[in-house]
Structure formats: C-alpha cells, structure tokens
Amino acid sequence: MNALRFAFRNLWRDLKSGELSVLLLALMVAVLSLTAVGFFTNRISQAVRAQATEVLAADLRIESSHPLPGVYFATAAAGGLRTAQLSQLSTAIFYGETSQLTSLIAVSSGYPLRGTVRIAAAAFGKAFATRDIPKPGEAWVDARLIAQLDVGVGSTVQVGAARFRIAQILDYRPDQGSGFVNLAPAVLVNLADIDATQLIQPGSRVTYAGLFAGTPSAVAGFREWLNGTKRPGERIEDLDESSRQLNSAIERSSRFLNLASLASVLLAAVAVAMGARRYVSRHIDSVALMKCMGAPQRFILSISITELLLVGMAAVLLGSTQGYFAQEGLAWLLRDLIRTDLPPASPQPILLALATVVAMLVGFALPPLLQLKNTPPARVLRKSVEAPPLAYGLSYVVALAALLAIVWVLVRDSDLVFGLFFGVLGAGVVLALAGFGLVRLTRKLRGGVGVSWRYGLANVSRRGGESVVQIVAFGLGLMVLLLLAVVRNDLLKDWQRSLPNDVPNNFLINIRPDEQKPLLAYLQQHGLGQPPLFPMIRARIMKINGIAAQDRTGLSERGRSFLEREQNLTWSAQLPQDNQLLSGRWWSAQDAGKPLVSISSEYQETLHVNVGDRMSFDVAGESIEAQVASVRKVRWDGFRPNFFLVFPPGVLDGAAGTYMTSVYLNADQRPALVGLVRQFPSVSVFDVDAILKQIRSVIDRASLAVQYVFLFTLAAGVVVLLAAVQSTRDERRYESAMLRTLGASRRVVLQGVAAEFSALGFLSGVLAATGASGIGWLLADRLFSVEYAFDPWLWLLGLVCGTALVGVSGTLATRRVVNTPPIVTLRQD
Amino acid sequence: MSDPIVLEAQHISKIVASPKGSSEGPLTILADVSLAVRAGESLAIVGASGAGKSTLLALLAGLDTPSTGKVLLAGNDLTALDEDGRAAVRGRHVGFVFQSFHLVPALTAIENVMLPLELLGRADARAVAAQVLEQVGLGARTAHYPKQLSGGEQQRVAIARAFVTRPAVLFADEPTGNLDTATGLKVTDLLFDLNRSTGSTLILVTHDRTLALRCNRILELDAGHTVS
C-alpha cells in the first residue's frame, strides 16, 4: 500500500496519542525562534535596501570639517548637476531653563536631492512628504524633543544666539542614518540662519556637506573631477560605499540576534533527539508486527521518514506563523531605535527554518529511525530481541555537521562558527560537569528527608544522565536571561556609581581665545569654580618617522582611523589628571617651545609609535614636527578633558584654536547653563548625564530584545524537560502503579514527582545564578572595571524561577501518568 | 493422492553466542530439526519452557534464519532470501496469532484486520476485513479499540487478522496462554474451524497437551532436540 497514506494515518494517530507532541514542540520552538529573528532582521534589511538609494539624500556627497569651496558647487552646476549643502553640528537646544543635546542640521534649498523629508503637524501625528525646507526663523524638530523639552508646535526655542519657532515635527529625513538612529534628536533649520546662531567659530566641530545629483554619467564625470581636486580631510561618499557600510552594520546586528536564536535551536535539537528515540521505542513493536505481516524495510523507512517530514512541515508552518507574530514583539521593543517604517517581511526566513528543520531531523532524528527499520520481526515472539545497536558515534558526527551547517548559513563566518563551536562545547562541558556534581550532591541529601522527597531525590540521582541534560538545558536559558538582567541593571549602575560625585557632567567646547576670561568669570560668579581651560587645535598626522601616514601598512582599523581623522592637539605644562606616564619623561619648564609630543598608549598600540619616534602634523596648512617624549595611559572614563596628543607650552602658540573645559553642575546650578549659552553662543555644551541616559536607554532596549529572543531558549528548555518526562513515562507509570499498590496514596506519589522536578529546577537555578554571577563578575572586572556587588535578587530570582518553572511544568506533565489507576497499568504489563 | 508439502525444515539448527561476560561457549537453542507439513494439516509443537518452541516457530515462519539447514515455505527457500524477500513470502502465505495478541493499540478492530490486506495493496481491504470480523462474531465491534475489548475478543480480532489474507500457513504461538479456560476453548474452536474452512495449514506452539491433541500431529521438543 501507499506509504504516504499509511504515514498520514500514523501521523494522525501519533498526534492524537501525544507521541509526537514533543518532537513537534521542539521543532516548533526552533522555527519560532529562528523566524522571529529572521522576519525582524529581514524587515530591517528591506527597509535599509529601500532607503539605500536615498540614504545620502543625493547621488554623491562630500563631507568635510571645513567649509567647502564654492568652486565645487559651481562646477557641478555647470556640469548639469543639482546641488544643495548642509552644515551639521551637535549643540544644545533651550526652552526656558530646560535644555537638550541635539544634532542641528542647517540645509539649503533643494535639500534633499534624493528622497523626501516627512513632517507632521503635531508630535506623533500623521506624517506627510514635503519638498520644502524650514523657512528662516523656523525649526522642524524631532518628536522626541517635544516630550523632552515639554514644548509644542509654535513654541520658540533657542539654539546658540538665535531663536526659532517650532513649525513642524520632523518625522523622517533620508540621510538620518536609517535603521539604528543617531543618538541625538535632530533639529532642521534653514542654512541662512546658521550665522545668526553664532555657533560656527574657528575650531568649531561642524560637518559641512555638499550634495550633488544628476544623470549617472554627469555624476561620474563630476566625481572624477572631484577626486582630483578635493583637499585632504574631504570625504566623498557615494551609494556603493554608503550601502556597504549600512549593510555591514545591519549584518552585525542580525548576526548577533541570530546567534541568540541559535541557543534555542541547539536545545531544541537535544529535545528532537530525545523525542526521536521515544518515537522509536514506541513504534518498535508495531514495526516488528508489520514486518511479520510482510512489510519490507523500505516501506517501514518510508513511513517513518514521511511521518517525520510531515511533522517537520507542520512545525515550519505553525512555528513560522508564531514567529511572524513574535517578531512584532521585537519590533515593538526596539521601536525607539528603528526610526523608520518597516516593510512587511518576506517569506525568506521560512526557507531557512525549513532547511534547519530538515537538518535537525536528518542529524538528530534519522539515525534512530534507521535503526527502526532493522527491527527483527522475531521481536513479536520475544521482546528481548532488539535491533543491532546503532553506531551513535557516526550519528553524532552527522548531527554536529548538520548543526554547524545551520550556524554557518546564519553567520557566514567560519572563524565565528568555529569559535562558537568550541565555546559551546566548552560551556557545555563546564555546565555538564557542574550539573553532574549537583546531581551527585542530591544522593547525600536523601537520608534526611521524608518519603516523598526521598523518592523524588532518588529519581534525580537514578536518572543521572537525563537529570544533567535537563539541568543544563534549563539552566542555560535561565542563566543567559539572568546575565542580561545583571548587565542591564547592575553593571551599568555600578559603573555610574563608581564615578566620583563631583565628576564633571558638562563639557564646554568651542571657547574662543577671547572668551577665556569672561567665561571663567561667569563660572566663578555662578559658583562653578575655576576649571582649567585646555587649548584645542585641530591637525592631521602627515608622517611618522618620515613615512607618509597613508603609506603605513599593517595597521588595525582603529589605527587607520587615527591616521585618517583630524586630531585634537593640546599643550600642557603638567601631566594632566587621570594620566599616568608609561615610558619616557614628562617635560620640565626648560622644555617649553621644544618640538616634543606626548602620546597616549592607544597610539603606541595601534600605530606602533614609541618614545624617540618623530611625528609630523599639518596644523592649518603649517607643518610641525615633534619627537615623541613620553607615552601616557589615559583614564578616559574620568570625564575630564583628555587628549591623545599633548605638546609642551610654546610649540603651538601660533596656531588658531579654541579652548575646552568641563564642569560639575548639580541640579540647582543647571539654569546657569542657559545664561552661559546666551552670553557665549558659540560655546557648545555637552551634557554627559543626558548622553549616558541615552546610552543606557539604547543598551536597555537592545538587551531587552536579546532577552526576548532568549525567552525562546527557556521555552526550548521546557521542551527538553517534556521530552525527558515523555521518555520516562512508561517507567513512571509502572513505578507509580507499584507504589500505589504498596499502599502509597496518589498524593504521596505526586508529591514525590513534584519533589523530583522542584529539585531539578532548584539545581538549574543554582547553575544559572552561579553562571550569571560568575560571568557578571568577569564583565565587571574586565570590561567595566568596577567592583562587582553581589546581588541577592539574582539568586532569589534564579532559584525561585528555576524551581517554580521546572517544578510546575514537570509535575503537570507527569500528573496524568500518576493518575492512571494502578490496576490499568499492571494489567497492561 | 496426498496433499502437497507446504512447509519443510531440513536439518535446521540455531546456535547463538553466549551473553557478554559469560565464560560458556556458543549456545545451541535448536539442534538438527527436520519436519514436513502438508497443506491443510495441523501440527502442534510442544515442550517445556526453553525447549526451543518459539525459536522453531520463528525459523519456520521466516522471522529468523537458522544457523544451519534450510526452510522451504510454499516452495520458497527462506534461507536463500534476504529480510525483505522473507517479508514478501510472509505477506503472501503466512498468518500469525500470538499469545499477547499484538494488536496495534492505536487502530480499531477493523483497522487491525485491514492491516495485512493494506500491506498487500488490496483496495477492498475494508470490505474483506468487515466480512471476516463478522465471521469471528465481532461484526458489532469493528470500531472498538483493543483496550475496549476483552481478552477473548482481542484474540478473535487477532485470529481474524491472521486469516484475512487466506494464508497457506497459520502460525499460532500459545494462542490461549493469556485467556481463561472457557474463553480459551472458544478461541481454539474458532481457530480450528477457520483452519478447516480455509484449508490452511496450522502450526501451533503450546504447553497445553489437550490443545495439542486436537492437532493432526505433535512434535515434542526437549532442549532443542526433537523427541517425537
């Protein structure tokens, strides 16, 4: 007869009897986890791709920290290109006494040349596309500012020395860096207003951008001309490069979430293996019978494989439907970070889920099934006749290869795959050993407890191997969730607490030389002390030991970026606070005016520059050469102005620059800032508290999203538990029948079962809390450099959650077995 | 003219290795057994526990292969066939009744009886199965699952299943072993009635001397050897 028809019938029966429920659940959790992440990242990638053509707001964009020459725009216009320009800088926006750090973007008419700006009449109102730009005196602001400053459309805000009326809510601009947004909310104003703000002064940190668009050939011709004409420090961006950068950013985030979802796949694979073995043990007798009646091996195998494939397909269908809804949760959690409308997901992740399910079935379920077809028909006469044992070594190799293939498809990075493989292997061994130790410990406890507990604990240690698998599977999911909670709640707080109370919380930059005295007087007058002012001169590294910077090879990405970007030079007679001399010597008064430079340890490490080496700099067109006199270790998180490159006094005197300083303001002193910005409009104020708050919120959201994905891991842990319960169901039914025949009440047996699973859950909790605390301590020590505070909540949460979750789900799953009247069980046997 | 020989064993023996860790050499379960059974004949195989009855049954039915010797069933040399070849011969020519019934618990009575027909690819499986169930007196219980049937009823379903393909040889392994005397008697009557009416050969393994005496011939085994 038709194997497919037979398989369908078998499937229906097995589903009805619950034999396939664990297998189906395990596959479904894996699919759910993969597709939830897959659909979400797919939507992000699609949004990025859709916006890639307009992400520059132009076809070609040139950026510089200096104003762009007019000849660029004239040449482009002569070549038939449309042009626009913008200036962008970070500054504070004020409304009354409240202020907020923003990204100010002043645009000329025509902006954007590609894509459209969307605005709304009210915060979070319905957005519409516009071809206009803000009129002079108007500002279009990010909806976040409306809440942060407690303003509305029509309110007047102050930016630098100028006042603007909020005319529209800025909903979207093409070059906002789609996907994951810049931290500071944007304020769009007319380029004609930028002078009135008085924010742009010599040495100000402004990005000037030229935007060009036209026919591809005209753009290509202009690009060629621009390449030959552009000055150092000017950077050309075109679509290829911008989409490459975006894609790599998206790929990195996707990879991370995918790796998180893999943890569920791995655990689900364990449950699949357990489920498949159960399937075999439940079907071995009927297979022997069918063979006895003439069914060939091929037929048996076809039925089993078809049935498994049908289960797999059902899992893909159900799991990806759930995944689709689950990804909405992820999108909701990350809604503040995704400042764009996401298109609907494509069905692509379903294909990956299908491939994963097939790989899991082939790797973990097929080997036992192959054994099933070898069932000797003589088993119908003697139960002791079994199929020849399977070479499990080989089957595990197949399973491992299948899993690695899935990981590779997800991350496409062989180094990462192998790193992950050995990482997981190592973690698995450590966890398994810990689990094994804990299980052994339960043996010793049995003597001192009542009958139910003794029965429960005896079961934990008797089913040693299975208990370890369950503890590890469950403990792993719980551990990651706890760890993320530690990072999110404890470590960031600990780190913030580790900073001294009077650590400066506001940076003042762009102070003109002539503003030094009045500014210090202003600070003094408002009780903010006399903080040291540090000169800041912008320069580029031209040569190191006579070799042109761009010719240096073998540098890390960081090293290269040090050479490519503009540097801030300063001078100081004393070794600055938070600095420690590693090698060389600090200069004395006699060294004033000598061409010496002190570098930070980062330069030594990434550029391989040492004491005695010579470095030359371009300072506003003038070349300055200096010898490295010392290397310093800088503590950057001290929140005091610090510099990679420090010169002795007298060397940079002729160079035009600005000054910076940092001050500590308590809540009562904050209004002083408003007056300061009004009196010194070009001075930019950076509120460190606000920046930290924004970073906290990003980390919060991101770790919530990762925790969300790890919830699937916990679900996979529950499935492993169910698989273990199912595989011991017959044994448990018999045990329960025996105990009840011997006079134990149903309650005592059920208490024993509850004791067993609660003990397993407790041990998982111990493992999870220990692991999370251990890794938390490592992170605190190595990454955050803070004292790790023992968190009793972590332990309480781990132990209570583990005990409750495993105890309740295990007991519920076993209840039916215990409730079977003993006579029914004993008759069956 | 006598009926043709439908089942023949020529000097078959079964030798297995001792369990791991045991110092004993190979174990002889069955030693040099020969027999020939004609179509329509009934043969009882008797002997004490461990005498090799079930092993002989497994070899004769092609469920297992002998260490030496030959088994011919309906003209097929079972020892020359592979596992699937033997399965095909069983499917066409053999029926089984077991001590513990071996009904598939997830199938109803009629589905259990349909199973061998379906394996043969018969399109009329349901109709034929219903007819045979009627014959064994279970026409009203076709939709019942095994656990909803009494032991005697379960064994009658098993007998219906065994006869539904009109096999040339029917093997019965302790068919009354799990039944009380009265039910056992009824089941045995049914077995012999069907045996006669279908003209099949019956090979019966039993401890029960009374049951054995109802067969045309008795083969007694003792420690793997033929006694009579």
PDB file of N, CA, C and O in Angstrom, chain A residues 2 37 105 202 242 269 309 416 428 478 570-571 579 596 660 678 776:
ATOM      1  N   ASN A   2       0.216   2.316  -0.253  1.00  0.00           N
ATOM      2  CA  ASN A   2       0.874   3.588  -0.387  1.00  0.00           C
ATOM      3  C   ASN A   2       1.454   4.070   0.966  1.00  0.00           C
ATOM      4  O   ASN A   2       0.728   4.284   1.935  1.00  0.00           O
ATOM      5  N   VAL A  37      13.408  36.092  14.718  1.00  0.00           N
ATOM      6  CA  VAL A  37      14.587  36.920  14.454  1.00  0.00           C
ATOM      7  C   VAL A  37      14.717  37.151  12.948  1.00  0.00           C
ATOM      8  O   VAL A  37      15.009  38.260  12.487  1.00  0.00           O
ATOM      9  N   ILE A 105      20.891  70.606  12.067  1.00  0.00           N
ATOM     10  CA  ILE A 105      21.189  70.455  10.648  1.00  0.00           C
ATOM     11  C   ILE A 105      20.615  71.652   9.915  1.00  0.00           C
ATOM     12  O   ILE A 105      19.400  71.883   9.935  1.00  0.00           O
ATOM     13  N   PRO A 202      35.869  79.691  14.475  1.00  0.00           N
ATOM     14  CA  PRO A 202      37.071  78.905  14.113  1.00  0.00           C
ATOM     15  C   PRO A 202      37.266  77.786  15.127  1.00  0.00           C
ATOM     16  O   PRO A 202      37.150  78.004  16.323  1.00  0.00           O
ATOM     17  N   SER A 242      28.030  53.859   0.849  1.00  0.00           N
ATOM     18  CA  SER A 242      27.086  54.035   1.953  1.00  0.00           C
ATOM     19  C   SER A 242      26.275  52.768   2.181  1.00  0.00           C
ATOM     20  O   SER A 242      26.028  52.368   3.305  1.00  0.00           O
ATOM     21  N   ALA A 269      17.323  20.820  19.407  1.00  0.00           N
ATOM     22  CA  ALA A 269      17.922  19.640  18.777  1.00  0.00           C
ATOM     23  C   ALA A 269      18.063  18.508  19.790  1.00  0.00           C
ATOM     24  O   ALA A 269      17.831  17.332  19.472  1.00  0.00           O
ATOM     25  N   LEU A 309       8.801  13.999   8.126  1.00  0.00           N
ATOM     26  CA  LEU A 309       8.775  15.179   7.259  1.00  0.00           C
ATOM     27  C   LEU A 309       7.452  15.934   7.419  1.00  0.00           C
ATOM     28  O   LEU A 309       7.437  17.171   7.414  1.00  0.00           O
ATOM     29  N   LEU A 416      33.900  32.585  13.256  1.00  0.00           N
ATOM     30  CA  LEU A 416      32.854  32.685  14.272  1.00  0.00           C
ATOM     31  C   LEU A 416      32.233  31.309  14.533  1.00  0.00           C
ATOM     32  O   LEU A 416      31.980  30.936  15.676  1.00  0.00           O
ATOM     33  N   GLY A 428      29.334  23.778  27.459  1.00  0.00           N
ATOM     34  CA  GLY A 428      28.537  22.566  27.674  1.00  0.00           C
ATOM     35  C   GLY A 428      29.231  21.636  28.649  1.00  0.00           C
ATOM     36  O   GLY A 428      28.609  21.110  29.584  1.00  0.00           O
ATOM     37  N   LEU A 478      18.034  30.028  31.537  1.00  0.00           N
ATOM     38  CA  LEU A 478      17.834  30.898  32.687  1.00  0.00           C
ATOM     39  C   LEU A 478      19.067  31.763  32.942  1.00  0.00           C
ATOM     40  O   LEU A 478      18.961  32.944  33.254  1.00  0.00           O
ATOM     41  N   THR A 570      46.727  69.483  22.080  1.00  0.00           N
ATOM     42  CA  THR A 570      46.679  70.454  23.171  1.00  0.00           C
ATOM     43  C   THR A 570      48.085  70.648  23.722  1.00  0.00           C
ATOM     44  O   THR A 570      49.017  69.963  23.291  1.00  0.00           O
ATOM     45  N   TRP A 571      48.218  71.574  24.604  1.00  0.00           N
ATOM     46  CA  TRP A 571      49.504  71.659  25.307  1.00  0.00           C
ATOM     47  C   TRP A 571      49.275  71.802  26.788  1.00  0.00           C
ATOM     48  O   TRP A 571      48.221  72.270  27.216  1.00  0.00           O
ATOM     49  N   ASN A 579      46.048  60.852  34.071  1.00  0.00           N
ATOM     50  CA  ASN A 579      47.072  60.353  33.156  1.00  0.00           C
ATOM     51  C   ASN A 579      48.203  59.734  33.951  1.00  0.00           C
ATOM     52  O   ASN A 579      48.569  60.237  35.020  1.00  0.00           O
ATOM     53  N   LEU A 596      58.452  68.630  21.094  1.00  0.00           N
ATOM     54  CA  LEU A 596      58.235  67.330  21.739  1.00  0.00           C
ATOM     55  C   LEU A 596      56.724  67.041  21.751  1.00  0.00           C
ATOM     56  O   LEU A 596      55.917  67.958  21.688  1.00  0.00           O
ATOM     57  N   MET A 660      38.650  74.251  25.678  1.00  0.00           N
ATOM     58  CA  MET A 660      37.546  73.460  26.232  1.00  0.00           C
ATOM     59  C   MET A 660      37.754  73.274  27.720  1.00  0.00           C
ATOM     60  O   MET A 660      38.864  73.416  28.226  1.00  0.00           O
ATOM     61  N   ARG A 678      23.527  81.764  26.351  1.00  0.00           N
ATOM     62  CA  ARG A 678      23.045  83.036  25.803  1.00  0.00           C
ATOM     63  C   ARG A 678      24.187  84.049  25.713  1.00  0.00           C
ATOM     64  O   ARG A 678      24.308  84.768  24.741  1.00  0.00           O
ATOM     65  N   GLY A 776      29.042  37.777  35.226  1.00  0.00           N
ATOM     66  CA  GLY A 776      28.825  39.169  35.617  1.00  0.00           C
ATOM     67  C   GLY A 776      30.060  39.730  36.302  1.00  0.00           C
ATOM     68  O   GLY A 776      30.505  40.838  36.001  1.00  0.00           O
TER      69      GLY A 776
END
